[in-house]
């Protein structure tokens, strides 16, 4: 079956079209991604109204590009009118997005129905203004082309992004992680330890009480004058310290927040305060200072994440650990968690670097698995900015 996926929960507008050939095998016919990072950089973070504007502008051109690349964009020999029932529905769903309404009407008039069985779309968690744009567009599209709508959880998408492997012929497989397993989700908005007892059945055992790991990276970066999102740059500076400057004595220490608490919760907001204090103590922000601070920040974050995850692995007797979310691109964490899982003799699932950040491929896989397992929510009429994996 063919499935189209759409993601607009934050600052990426992304489409993917899949051909699923069995329950766990697929090829990707097209992947389209437009990142707004450059636009948001001047605000120092993602600005919801700007994200909404950009998504609205990108949706239709990316849809056409995705269909075209998939070979599913076929002109009608004769233009046809949109039936009244579909027209009414489009008007309701895209009342606040007249440009895309008009474009989808023209799409119906000009193109054959693409051979797509389902449309998976992120309906949370994320920025509600951003989520609404993609959600309403996907609803309208699914009506226009008579495809099933599969509302999909963004964080479950990050989990599935870690489970895929690709062979030389380009065929992807969704691996079975075995249950129970533990999921460590680390992104710009989330830091969660989630136990999965079977597919789609989650229990959150730990979460951040304030900032997410990605935020700790981004906010610390900002204090060092590094533009949003600062995670990758901090990681680069830390690696420089490891490889070049580590012969110098480290003069900075940062706290290890909640390292010894008995729960599985985290707290990272104190780290940025500690970074601020360290920064204020300096007469001059040298490159060596930035490297040292980045190194110490990474060490602190890794130590806390590893210690709590290790304890949860033992307590819950899991057979695998799945790491997902934008921060899973971090090299230091990838190494540390690889070592941990070797020691614990459990399997580690990490996403390929390409799929660590937000994308529509992860949404399509999560949506497809829910679709074939008949476990997707029906009749969803609104996005949920704080949607949880337990909902
Ligand atoms: O999952 P994601 O793309 O978006 C959200 O759903 O939040 O995660 C983005 C976060 C940002 O905070 C970014 O700085 C962080 O992931 N990030 C990294 C690295 N690459 C991205 N953090 C640390 N090291 C990296 N290499
Ligand atoms: Zn994400």
PDB file of C-alpha atoms in Angstrom, residues 8 32 35 46 80 119 141 156 166 214 224 295 298 357 362 370 383:
ATOM      1  CA  UNK A   8       4.819  20.249  10.720  1.00  0.00           C
ATOM      2  CA  UNK A  32      10.824  16.357   0.881  1.00  0.00           C
ATOM      3  CA  UNK A  35      13.866  23.586   7.180  1.00  0.00           C
ATOM      4  CA  UNK A  46      11.358  28.906  16.863  1.00  0.00           C
ATOM      5  CA  UNK A  80     -13.232  18.201 -13.803  1.00  0.00           C
ATOM      6  CA  UNK A 119      -2.250   9.997   4.950  1.00  0.00           C
ATOM      7  CA  UNK A 141      -5.977  16.244   1.304  1.00  0.00           C
ATOM      8  CA  UNK A 156       6.386   7.716  18.467  1.00  0.00           C
ATOM      9  CA  UNK A 166      18.105  -0.166   4.747  1.00  0.00           C
ATOM     10  CA  UNK A 214      18.078  19.942  23.553  1.00  0.00           C
ATOM     11  CA  UNK A 224      28.144  31.640  24.211  1.00  0.00           C
ATOM     12  CA  UNK A 295      32.959  19.557  26.920  1.00  0.00           C
ATOM     13  CA  UNK A 298      28.292  17.219  27.371  1.00  0.00           C
ATOM     14  CA  UNK A 357      16.010  15.432  13.371  1.00  0.00           C
ATOM     15  CA  UNK A 362       9.454   8.711  10.925  1.00  0.00           C
ATOM     16  CA  UNK A 370      -0.630   2.016  13.794  1.00  0.00           C
ATOM     17  CA  UNK A 383      -4.082  18.965  17.377  1.00  0.00           C
TER      18      UNK A 383
END
